[in-house]
Amino acid sequence: MISNTDLFERAQQFIPGGVNSPVRAFLSVGGCPRFIKKAYGPYIWDAEGKQYIDYVGSWGPAILGHSNPEVINSVIEAVKNGLSFGAPTEGETELAKLIISRIPSIEQIRLVSSGTEATMTAIRLARGFTNKTKIIKFEGCYHGHSDSLLVKAGSGLLTLGQPTSSGVPTSFIKDTIVLEFNNIESVEKAFEQHGKNIACIIVEPIAGNMNLVKPKEGFLKFLRNICTQNNSLLIFDEVMTGFRVGLRSAQGLFGISPDITTLAKIIGGGLPVGAIGARKNIMEHLAPQGGVYQAGTLSGNPIAVAAGIATLKQLGKPDFYENLAKNTNLLTSELQRVGRKAGFQFSSDFVGGMFGIYFNNMVPTSFIEASSCNSELFKCFFHEMLDQGVYLAPSSFEAGFLSSTHDENVIQKTIDIAEKVFRKLEKQT
Ligand SMILES: *Cc1c(COP(=O)(O)O)cnc(C)c1O
């Protein structure tokens, strides 16, 4: 058997940093990333055969747990007919219809292969539709890795302590206005200054790439109104929150209709799918109908679409989201209880099947507050939990995820382990 350490050493020779997406490298927590061999339900197994309870869930897609039998079967059936045709298939319409039936602000969908592609296209579409140039994004929100959105971004960039990427010319980001999440005044000022030329606001309706940070009461409604008043478009980047926090996603939860929605992660059920959705009069600006160009060799890939359909169908089961939220609440409230009992400044929060844990006595409401959590303590906690068989996101700037297979037993086991770990950390600090 080859060890994680050997695999990582070998990977580093041939792949920059040994990984194909930066956070996987464990840079901010230190130590050796686990090379995963297989996954089933709430569990993953590494190359050394060690089992972990997984709270990353492939960063969101695995809402039904890993290797969901219906999803795997759909994929196997689809594979038998060939892998990719570069021509339309019936399944693409079926997936589009499933999404549209659940998210009322969407009348038409264009499928792509990642969240990055979806947000990049959404920005181009907003600019093409409005004939305006500037865009507003919020510090700590992550919208994929296209140039104009890599300014003060969350997720891996935050983890590496380098929130703005090098290699992005300032001319590419001069039209990106970066404001503070949950700060209404800063948005008002930006519109006073540039209102005539603001194409769109793009926002994670529940921020999940600077740990979990909820919108304050009225924040999203304010964004909706100011966009409408200025003929700018509101883009909800629901790549993470889409079908994660409820069947109608974050927009359904808050009762706010964005103009454009971007999706990915869950809608691909573990395979590469992203989507841009909006009203018809916006979507018709996309090629081939309109002048905003967008394309993809593997867009709407039949295997990926089959996984997406099989996943979305199961989310409509009665009480699916009620149970998911109940279990997520159990996990986070119990973690908070045992953490505080051991004397730590520790908080937690959740929405639907996503959660945040914070080494701080208050749940953060902004990027600044999210960054002020104790990252040294998180590091220790992360590694002790990992040793004991609980796989948390290897960064304090990422949200955690539950699946429908994380039942009370799995959660109780996690809490028991956490209680032991907190007690051990208490002695050390
Ligand atoms: C994950 C994520 C993206 C990027 O999606 P990829 O499929 O990784 O390109 C964009 N926006 C949000 C909110 C995300 O969570």
CSV table of C-alpha atoms and ligand atoms in Angstrom, one decimal:
chain,number,residue,atom,x,y,z
A,1,MET,CA,0.0,0.0,0.0
A,2,ILE,CA,1.3,3.4,-0.9
A,3,SER,CA,1.0,6.1,1.7
A,4,ASN,CA,-0.6,9.6,1.4
A,5,THR,CA,2.8,11.1,1.9
A,6,ASP,CA,4.4,9.1,-0.9
A,7,LEU,CA,1.5,9.9,-3.2
A,8,PHE,CA,1.7,13.6,-2.4
A,9,GLU,CA,5.5,13.6,-3.1
A,10,ARG,CA,5.0,11.9,-6.4
A,11,ALA,CA,2.1,14.3,-7.3
A,12,GLN,CA,4.2,17.3,-6.6
A,13,GLN,CA,6.7,16.3,-9.2
A,14,PHE,CA,4.2,16.3,-12.0
A,15,ILE,CA,1.4,18.6,-10.8
A,16,PRO,CA,2.0,22.1,-9.5
A,17,GLY,CA,1.6,21.8,-5.7
A,18,GLY,CA,0.5,18.2,-6.2
A,19,VAL,CA,-3.2,19.2,-6.7
A,20,ASN,CA,-5.6,20.4,-9.3
A,21,SER,CA,-7.4,22.9,-7.1
A,22,PRO,CA,-5.4,24.9,-4.5
A,23,VAL,CA,-7.3,24.3,-1.3
A,24,ARG,CA,-6.8,20.6,-1.6
A,25,ALA,CA,-3.1,21.1,-0.9
A,26,PHE,CA,-3.7,21.7,2.9
A,27,LEU,CA,-1.4,24.7,2.7
A,28,SER,CA,-3.2,26.8,5.4
A,29,VAL,CA,-3.6,23.9,7.8
A,30,GLY,CA,-0.3,22.2,7.0
A,31,GLY,CA,0.4,18.5,6.8
A,32,CYS,CA,-0.3,16.1,4.0
A,33,PRO,CA,-3.5,16.0,2.0
A,34,ARG,CA,-5.4,12.7,2.1
A,35,PHE,CA,-5.5,11.0,-1.3
A,36,ILE,CA,-9.1,9.6,-1.6
A,37,LYS,CA,-9.7,6.2,-3.0
A,38,LYS,CA,-13.4,5.8,-2.7
A,39,ALA,CA,-16.5,7.3,-1.0
A,40,TYR,CA,-19.9,6.0,0.0
A,41,GLY,CA,-22.7,7.7,1.8
A,42,PRO,CA,-21.2,10.1,4.5
A,43,TYR,CA,-17.8,8.4,4.3
A,44,ILE,CA,-14.6,8.7,2.4
A,45,TRP,CA,-11.6,6.4,2.5
A,46,ASP,CA,-8.0,7.5,1.8
A,47,ALA,CA,-5.2,5.6,0.1
A,48,GLU,CA,-4.1,4.0,3.4
A,49,GLY,CA,-7.6,2.6,3.9
A,50,LYS,CA,-8.5,5.0,6.7
A,51,GLN,CA,-12.2,5.9,6.9
A,52,TYR,CA,-13.4,9.5,7.6
A,53,ILE,CA,-16.8,11.1,8.1
A,54,ASP,CA,-16.8,13.6,5.3
A,55,TYR,CA,-18.1,17.2,5.7
A,56,VAL,CA,-16.7,18.5,2.5
A,57,GLY,CA,-18.9,16.4,0.1
A,58,SER,CA,-16.8,17.3,-2.9
A,59,TRP,CA,-17.3,21.0,-1.9
A,60,GLY,CA,-21.1,20.7,-2.2
A,61,PRO,CA,-22.3,18.4,-4.9
A,62,ALA,CA,-22.6,15.3,-2.8
A,63,ILE,CA,-25.9,16.3,-1.2
A,64,LEU,CA,-27.3,12.7,-1.5
A,65,GLY,CA,-24.1,11.3,0.0
A,66,HIS,CA,-21.4,9.7,-2.0
A,67,SER,CA,-22.1,7.0,-4.6
A,68,ASN,CA,-25.9,7.5,-4.4
A,69,PRO,CA,-27.2,4.3,-6.1
A,70,GLU,CA,-29.7,6.0,-8.3
A,71,VAL,CA,-27.1,8.5,-9.5
A,72,ILE,CA,-24.5,5.8,-10.2
A,73,ASN,CA,-27.0,3.7,-12.1
A,74,SER,CA,-28.1,6.6,-14.2
A,75,VAL,CA,-24.5,7.4,-15.1
A,76,ILE,CA,-23.8,3.7,-16.0
A,77,GLU,CA,-26.9,3.6,-18.2
A,78,ALA,CA,-25.9,6.8,-19.9
A,79,VAL,CA,-22.3,5.7,-20.5
A,80,LYS,CA,-23.5,2.7,-22.5
A,81,ASN,CA,-24.8,5.0,-25.2
A,82,GLY,CA,-21.5,6.9,-25.7
A,83,LEU,CA,-19.8,9.7,-23.8
A,84,SER,CA,-20.2,12.9,-25.8
A,85,PHE,CA,-21.8,13.9,-29.1
A,86,GLY,CA,-21.4,17.6,-29.6
A,87,ALA,CA,-25.0,17.7,-30.6
A,88,PRO,CA,-28.2,18.3,-28.6
A,89,THR,CA,-29.7,15.5,-26.4
A,90,GLU,CA,-33.1,15.1,-24.8
A,91,GLY,CA,-31.6,15.0,-21.3
A,92,GLU,CA,-30.4,18.6,-21.5
A,93,THR,CA,-34.0,19.8,-21.9
A,94,GLU,CA,-35.0,17.5,-19.0
A,95,LEU,CA,-32.4,19.0,-16.7
A,96,ALA,CA,-33.3,22.5,-17.8
A,97,LYS,CA,-37.0,21.8,-17.1
A,98,LEU,CA,-36.3,20.3,-13.7
A,99,ILE,CA,-34.3,23.4,-12.6
A,100,ILE,CA,-36.8,25.9,-14.1
A,101,SER,CA,-39.8,24.1,-12.4
A,102,ARG,CA,-38.1,24.8,-9.0
A,103,ILE,CA,-36.6,28.3,-9.4
A,104,PRO,CA,-39.3,30.7,-10.5
A,105,SER,CA,-37.0,33.5,-11.6
A,106,ILE,CA,-35.5,31.2,-14.3
A,107,GLU,CA,-37.4,30.8,-17.6
A,108,GLN,CA,-34.4,29.5,-19.7
A,109,ILE,CA,-31.2,27.8,-18.9
A,110,ARG,CA,-27.8,27.5,-20.7
A,111,LEU,CA,-25.7,24.6,-19.5
A,112,VAL,CA,-21.9,24.9,-19.1
A,113,SER,CA,-19.3,22.7,-17.4
A,114,SER,CA,-18.3,24.6,-14.2
A,115,GLY,CA,-19.4,27.4,-11.9
A,116,THR,CA,-16.5,29.5,-13.2
A,117,GLU,CA,-17.9,29.4,-16.7
A,118,ALA,CA,-21.4,30.1,-15.4
A,119,THR,CA,-20.4,33.3,-13.6
A,120,MET,CA,-18.1,34.5,-16.4
A,121,THR,CA,-20.9,34.1,-18.8
A,122,ALA,CA,-23.4,35.8,-16.5
A,123,ILE,CA,-21.2,38.9,-16.3
A,124,ARG,CA,-20.9,39.0,-20.1
A,125,LEU,CA,-24.6,38.6,-20.5
A,126,ALA,CA,-25.4,41.3,-18.0
A,127,ARG,CA,-23.0,43.7,-19.8
A,128,GLY,CA,-24.4,42.7,-23.2
A,129,PHE,CA,-28.0,43.1,-22.0
A,130,THR,CA,-27.5,46.5,-20.2
A,131,ASN,CA,-24.9,48.0,-22.5
A,132,LYS,CA,-23.1,49.0,-19.3
A,133,THR,CA,-19.6,48.2,-18.2
A,134,LYS,CA,-19.0,48.2,-14.4
A,135,ILE,CA,-19.8,45.4,-12.1
A,136,ILE,CA,-20.1,45.2,-8.3
A,137,LYS,CA,-18.8,42.3,-6.2
A,138,PHE,CA,-18.3,41.8,-2.5
A,139,GLU,CA,-15.1,41.2,-0.6
A,140,GLY,CA,-14.7,37.6,0.4
A,141,CYS,CA,-17.3,36.3,-2.1
A,142,TYR,CA,-15.9,33.9,-4.6
A,143,HIS,CA,-17.3,33.6,-8.1
A,144,GLY,CA,-14.9,31.3,-9.8
A,145,HIS,CA,-11.5,32.2,-11.4
A,146,SER,CA,-12.3,34.4,-14.4
A,147,ASP,CA,-10.1,37.5,-14.5
A,148,SER,CA,-12.6,40.3,-13.7
A,149,LEU,CA,-13.9,38.4,-10.6
A,150,LEU,CA,-10.5,37.5,-9.0
A,151,VAL,CA,-10.4,40.7,-6.9
A,152,LYS,CA,-10.6,40.4,-3.1
A,153,ALA,CA,-12.1,37.0,-3.7
A,154,GLY,CA,-12.8,34.2,-1.1
A,155,SER,CA,-12.2,30.5,-1.1
A,156,GLY,CA,-8.7,29.3,-2.1
A,157,LEU,CA,-7.4,32.9,-2.6
A,158,LEU,CA,-8.3,33.7,1.0
A,159,THR,CA,-6.8,30.5,2.2
A,160,LEU,CA,-3.5,31.3,0.5
A,161,GLY,CA,-3.7,34.9,2.0
A,162,GLN,CA,-3.6,36.4,-1.5
A,163,PRO,CA,-7.2,37.5,-2.2
A,164,THR,CA,-6.3,39.1,-5.6
A,165,SER,CA,-4.6,36.9,-8.1
A,166,SER,CA,-1.4,37.9,-9.9
A,167,GLY,CA,-1.6,37.6,-13.6
A,168,VAL,CA,-4.7,39.7,-13.8
A,169,PRO,CA,-3.8,43.0,-15.5
A,170,THR,CA,-5.3,46.0,-13.7
A,171,SER,CA,-7.0,47.0,-16.9
A,172,PHE,CA,-9.1,43.8,-16.6
A,173,ILE,CA,-10.3,44.7,-13.2
A,174,LYS,CA,-10.7,48.5,-13.5
A,175,ASP,CA,-14.4,48.0,-14.0
A,176,THR,CA,-14.9,45.7,-11.0
A,177,ILE,CA,-16.0,47.6,-7.9
A,178,VAL,CA,-15.4,45.7,-4.7
A,179,LEU,CA,-17.6,46.5,-1.7
A,180,GLU,CA,-18.2,45.1,1.8
A,181,PHE,CA,-20.8,42.3,2.1
A,182,ASN,CA,-23.8,43.4,4.2
A,183,ASN,CA,-22.8,47.1,3.9
A,184,ILE,CA,-25.8,48.9,2.3
A,185,GLU,CA,-24.2,52.3,2.5
A,186,SER,CA,-21.2,51.3,0.4
A,187,VAL,CA,-23.5,50.1,-2.3
A,188,GLU,CA,-25.5,53.4,-2.2
A,189,LYS,CA,-22.3,55.4,-2.6
A,190,ALA,CA,-21.2,53.2,-5.6
A,191,PHE,CA,-24.5,53.8,-7.3
A,192,GLU,CA,-24.3,57.5,-6.6
A,193,GLN,CA,-20.9,57.6,-8.2
A,194,HIS,CA,-21.3,55.1,-11.1
A,195,GLY,CA,-25.0,54.3,-11.2
A,196,LYS,CA,-25.4,55.0,-14.9
A,197,ASN,CA,-22.7,52.6,-15.8
A,198,ILE,CA,-23.2,49.6,-13.5
A,199,ALA,CA,-24.2,46.5,-15.4
A,200,CYS,CA,-24.8,44.3,-12.5
A,201,ILE,CA,-24.2,43.3,-8.9
A,202,ILE,CA,-23.0,39.7,-8.4
A,203,VAL,CA,-23.4,38.3,-4.9
A,204,GLU,CA,-23.5,35.0,-3.1
A,205,PRO,CA,-26.9,35.3,-1.5
A,206,ILE,CA,-25.4,33.4,1.5
A,207,ALA,CA,-21.7,33.8,1.4
A,208,GLY,CA,-20.0,30.4,1.7
A,209,ASN,CA,-16.5,31.1,0.5
A,210,MET,CA,-15.3,33.2,3.5
A,211,ASN,CA,-16.6,30.5,5.9
A,212,LEU,CA,-20.5,30.9,6.2
A,213,VAL,CA,-21.7,34.5,6.4
A,214,LYS,CA,-25.4,35.1,6.1
A,215,PRO,CA,-26.9,38.3,4.6
A,216,LYS,CA,-28.3,40.7,7.1
A,217,GLU,CA,-32.0,41.3,7.2
A,218,GLY,CA,-32.9,43.5,4.3
A,219,PHE,CA,-29.5,43.4,2.5
A,220,LEU,CA,-30.6,41.3,-0.5
A,221,LYS,CA,-33.9,43.2,-0.8
A,222,PHE,CA,-31.9,46.4,-0.9
A,223,LEU,CA,-29.7,45.0,-3.7
A,224,ARG,CA,-32.8,44.0,-5.6
A,225,ASN,CA,-34.3,47.5,-5.3
A,226,ILE,CA,-31.2,49.5,-6.2
A,227,CYS,CA,-30.6,47.3,-9.3
A,228,THR,CA,-34.2,47.8,-10.4
A,229,GLN,CA,-34.0,51.6,-9.9
A,230,ASN,CA,-30.8,51.9,-11.9
A,231,ASN,CA,-31.6,49.4,-14.7
A,232,SER,CA,-28.7,47.2,-13.5
A,233,LEU,CA,-29.1,43.4,-13.2
A,234,LEU,CA,-28.9,41.5,-10.0
A,235,ILE,CA,-27.0,38.2,-10.3
A,236,PHE,CA,-27.3,35.6,-7.5
A,237,ASP,CA,-24.3,33.3,-7.7
A,238,GLU,CA,-26.1,30.2,-6.4
A,239,VAL,CA,-23.3,27.8,-7.5
A,240,MET,CA,-23.0,26.8,-3.8
A,241,THR,CA,-26.4,27.6,-2.4
A,242,GLY,CA,-28.5,26.3,-5.3
A,243,PHE,CA,-30.4,23.2,-4.1
A,244,ARG,CA,-28.2,23.3,-1.0
A,245,VAL,CA,-30.3,25.5,1.3
A,246,GLY,CA,-33.7,24.5,-0.1
A,247,LEU,CA,-35.6,23.2,-3.1
A,248,ARG,CA,-36.0,26.8,-4.4
A,249,SER,CA,-32.4,27.7,-3.4
A,250,ALA,CA,-31.5,30.9,-1.5
A,251,GLN,CA,-33.7,33.1,-3.6
A,252,GLY,CA,-36.7,31.0,-2.6
A,253,LEU,CA,-35.7,31.2,1.1
A,254,PHE,CA,-35.5,35.0,1.1
A,255,GLY,CA,-38.3,35.6,-1.5
A,256,ILE,CA,-36.1,37.7,-3.7
A,257,SER,CA,-35.9,37.2,-7.5
A,258,PRO,CA,-32.5,37.9,-9.1
A,259,ASP,CA,-32.3,38.7,-12.8
A,260,ILE,CA,-29.7,36.1,-13.5
A,261,THR,CA,-28.9,33.0,-11.5
A,262,THR,CA,-25.7,30.9,-11.7
A,263,LEU,CA,-25.7,27.3,-10.7
A,264,ALA,CA,-23.2,24.4,-10.6
A,265,LYS,CA,-22.1,21.9,-7.9
A,266,ILE,CA,-25.3,20.1,-6.9
A,267,ILE,CA,-27.0,20.3,-10.4
A,268,GLY,CA,-24.2,18.1,-11.7
A,269,GLY,CA,-24.5,15.5,-9.0
A,270,GLY,CA,-20.7,15.1,-8.8
A,271,LEU,CA,-20.0,15.5,-12.5
A,272,PRO,CA,-19.0,18.8,-14.3
A,273,VAL,CA,-22.2,20.9,-14.9
A,274,GLY,CA,-22.8,24.6,-14.5
A,275,ALA,CA,-25.7,26.8,-15.6
A,276,ILE,CA,-26.8,30.3,-16.3
A,277,GLY,CA,-30.5,30.9,-15.9
A,278,ALA,CA,-32.7,34.0,-16.3
A,279,ARG,CA,-35.9,35.4,-17.9
A,280,LYS,CA,-36.3,34.7,-21.6
A,281,ASN,CA,-35.8,38.4,-22.6
A,282,ILE,CA,-32.3,38.2,-20.9
A,283,MET,CA,-31.4,34.7,-22.1
A,284,GLU,CA,-32.2,35.5,-25.7
A,285,HIS,CA,-29.2,37.8,-25.8
A,286,LEU,CA,-27.0,34.7,-25.8
A,287,ALA,CA,-25.7,33.2,-29.0
A,288,PRO,CA,-27.0,31.8,-31.3
A,289,GLN,CA,-30.1,34.0,-30.8
A,290,GLY,CA,-28.3,37.1,-29.6
A,291,GLY,CA,-24.9,38.8,-29.7
A,292,VAL,CA,-23.4,37.6,-26.4
A,293,TYR,CA,-21.1,34.8,-27.4
A,294,GLN,CA,-20.8,31.6,-25.3
A,295,ALA,CA,-20.0,28.0,-26.2
A,296,GLY,CA,-18.6,24.7,-24.9
A,297,THR,CA,-17.4,21.5,-26.5
A,298,LEU,CA,-18.6,19.4,-23.6
A,299,SER,CA,-21.5,21.7,-22.5
A,300,GLY,CA,-24.5,19.6,-21.6
A,301,ASN,CA,-22.5,16.4,-21.6
A,302,PRO,CA,-24.9,13.5,-21.6
A,303,ILE,CA,-23.2,11.7,-18.7
A,304,ALA,CA,-23.0,14.8,-16.5
A,305,VAL,CA,-26.6,15.7,-17.4
A,306,ALA,CA,-27.7,12.1,-16.4
A,307,ALA,CA,-26.1,12.5,-13.0
A,308,GLY,CA,-27.7,16.0,-12.6
A,309,ILE,CA,-31.2,14.7,-13.4
A,310,ALA,CA,-30.9,11.7,-11.1
A,311,THR,CA,-29.8,14.0,-8.3
A,312,LEU,CA,-32.4,16.8,-8.7
A,313,LYS,CA,-35.2,14.3,-8.9
A,314,GLN,CA,-34.4,12.9,-5.5
A,315,LEU,CA,-34.3,16.4,-3.9
A,316,GLY,CA,-38.1,16.7,-4.4
A,317,LYS,CA,-38.8,13.9,-1.9
A,318,PRO,CA,-41.1,15.1,0.9
A,319,ASP,CA,-39.2,16.5,3.9
A,320,PHE,CA,-35.9,16.2,2.2
A,321,TYR,CA,-34.7,19.7,3.2
A,322,GLU,CA,-36.5,19.7,6.5
A,323,ASN,CA,-34.5,16.6,7.5
A,324,LEU,CA,-31.3,18.0,6.1
A,325,ALA,CA,-31.7,21.2,8.1
A,326,LYS,CA,-32.6,19.4,11.2
A,327,ASN,CA,-29.5,17.3,11.1
A,328,THR,CA,-27.3,20.3,10.2
A,329,ASN,CA,-28.8,22.1,13.1
A,330,LEU,CA,-28.1,19.2,15.4
A,331,LEU,CA,-24.4,19.0,14.3
A,332,THR,CA,-23.7,22.8,14.6
A,333,SER,CA,-25.6,23.4,17.9
A,334,GLU,CA,-23.9,20.4,19.5
A,335,LEU,CA,-20.5,21.4,18.3
A,336,GLN,CA,-21.0,24.8,19.7
A,337,ARG,CA,-22.2,23.3,23.0
A,338,VAL,CA,-19.2,21.0,23.5
A,339,GLY,CA,-16.8,23.7,22.2
A,340,ARG,CA,-18.0,26.3,24.7
A,341,LYS,CA,-18.2,23.7,27.5
A,342,ALA,CA,-14.4,23.1,27.0
A,343,GLY,CA,-13.9,26.9,27.4
A,344,PHE,CA,-13.4,27.9,23.8
A,345,GLN,CA,-14.7,31.0,22.1
A,346,PHE,CA,-16.6,29.0,19.5
A,347,SER,CA,-19.7,29.6,17.4
A,348,SER,CA,-21.6,27.9,14.6
A,349,ASP,CA,-24.2,28.7,12.1
A,350,PHE,CA,-26.1,26.9,9.3
A,351,VAL,CA,-28.6,27.2,6.5
A,352,GLY,CA,-30.2,24.1,5.1
A,353,GLY,CA,-27.3,21.7,4.5
A,354,MET,CA,-24.4,24.1,4.7
A,355,PHE,CA,-22.7,25.2,7.9
A,356,GLY,CA,-20.0,27.4,9.4
A,357,ILE,CA,-17.8,26.9,12.5
A,358,TYR,CA,-15.9,29.8,14.0
A,359,PHE,CA,-13.3,30.0,16.6
A,360,ASN,CA,-14.8,33.3,17.9
A,361,ASN,CA,-17.6,34.1,20.3
A,362,MET,CA,-19.8,35.6,17.6
A,363,VAL,CA,-21.0,34.5,14.2
A,364,PRO,CA,-19.4,36.8,11.6
A,365,THR,CA,-21.5,39.1,9.5
A,366,SER,CA,-18.7,40.5,7.3
A,367,PHE,CA,-15.4,39.6,5.7
A,368,ILE,CA,-13.5,41.4,8.4
A,369,GLU,CA,-15.3,39.5,11.2
A,370,ALA,CA,-14.8,36.2,9.3
A,371,SER,CA,-11.1,36.9,9.1
A,372,SER,CA,-10.8,37.7,12.8
A,373,CYS,CA,-11.5,34.1,13.8
A,374,ASN,CA,-8.6,32.2,15.5
A,375,SER,CA,-7.1,30.3,12.6
A,376,GLU,CA,-4.3,28.8,14.8
A,377,LEU,CA,-7.0,27.0,16.9
A,378,PHE,CA,-8.9,26.0,13.8
A,379,LYS,CA,-5.7,24.4,12.5
A,380,CYS,CA,-5.2,22.3,15.7
A,381,PHE,CA,-8.9,21.4,15.8
A,382,PHE,CA,-8.8,20.4,12.1
A,383,HIS,CA,-5.9,18.0,12.5
A,384,GLU,CA,-7.1,16.4,15.7
A,385,MET,CA,-10.5,15.8,14.1
A,386,LEU,CA,-8.8,14.4,11.0
A,387,ASP,CA,-6.7,12.0,13.1
A,388,GLN,CA,-9.9,10.8,14.8
A,389,GLY,CA,-11.7,10.2,11.4
A,390,VAL,CA,-13.6,13.4,10.7
A,391,TYR,CA,-12.8,15.2,7.5
A,392,LEU,CA,-13.5,18.9,7.7
A,393,ALA,CA,-12.7,21.5,5.0
A,394,PRO,CA,-8.9,22.1,5.2
A,395,SER,CA,-9.4,25.9,5.6
A,396,SER,CA,-11.3,28.2,8.0
A,397,PHE,CA,-12.6,30.1,5.0
A,398,GLU,CA,-14.8,27.4,3.7
A,399,ALA,CA,-18.3,26.3,4.6
A,400,GLY,CA,-19.0,22.7,5.5
A,401,PHE,CA,-21.7,20.5,4.0
A,402,LEU,CA,-24.0,17.7,5.1
A,403,SER,CA,-25.7,15.1,3.0
A,404,SER,CA,-28.9,13.2,3.5
A,405,THR,CA,-26.8,10.2,4.6
A,406,HIS,CA,-25.4,12.1,7.5
A,407,ASP,CA,-28.0,10.7,10.0
A,408,GLU,CA,-28.2,11.1,13.7
A,409,ASN,CA,-25.7,8.3,14.4
A,410,VAL,CA,-23.1,9.7,12.1
A,411,ILE,CA,-23.6,13.2,13.7
A,412,GLN,CA,-23.5,11.8,17.2
A,413,LYS,CA,-20.2,10.1,16.4
A,414,THR,CA,-18.9,13.4,15.1
A,415,ILE,CA,-19.9,15.2,18.3
A,416,ASP,CA,-18.4,12.6,20.5
A,417,ILE,CA,-15.1,12.9,18.7
A,418,ALA,CA,-15.3,16.7,18.8
A,419,GLU,CA,-15.9,16.6,22.5
A,420,LYS,CA,-12.7,14.6,23.0
A,421,VAL,CA,-10.8,16.8,20.7
A,422,PHE,CA,-11.9,20.0,22.4
A,423,ARG,CA,-10.9,18.6,25.8
A,424,LYS,CA,-7.5,17.7,24.5
A,425,LEU,CA,-7.0,21.1,23.0
A,426,GLU,CA,-8.2,22.7,26.3
A,427,LYS,CA,-5.3,21.0,28.1
A,428,GLN,CA,-2.8,22.1,25.5
A,429,THR,CA,-3.8,25.8,25.5
B,1,LIG,C1,-17.6,26.8,-6.3
B,1,LIG,C2,-18.1,28.2,-6.6
B,1,LIG,C3,-17.8,28.8,-7.9
B,1,LIG,C4,-16.9,28.1,-8.9
B,1,LIG,O1,-17.4,27.0,-9.4
B,1,LIG,P1,-16.4,25.9,-10.1
B,1,LIG,O2,-17.2,24.8,-10.6
B,1,LIG,O3,-15.4,25.5,-9.1
B,1,LIG,O4,-15.7,26.7,-11.2
B,1,LIG,C5,-18.4,30.0,-8.1
B,1,LIG,N1,-19.2,30.6,-7.2
B,1,LIG,C6,-19.5,30.0,-6.0
B,1,LIG,C7,-20.4,30.7,-5.1
B,1,LIG,C8,-18.9,28.8,-5.7
B,1,LIG,O5,-19.1,28.3,-4.4
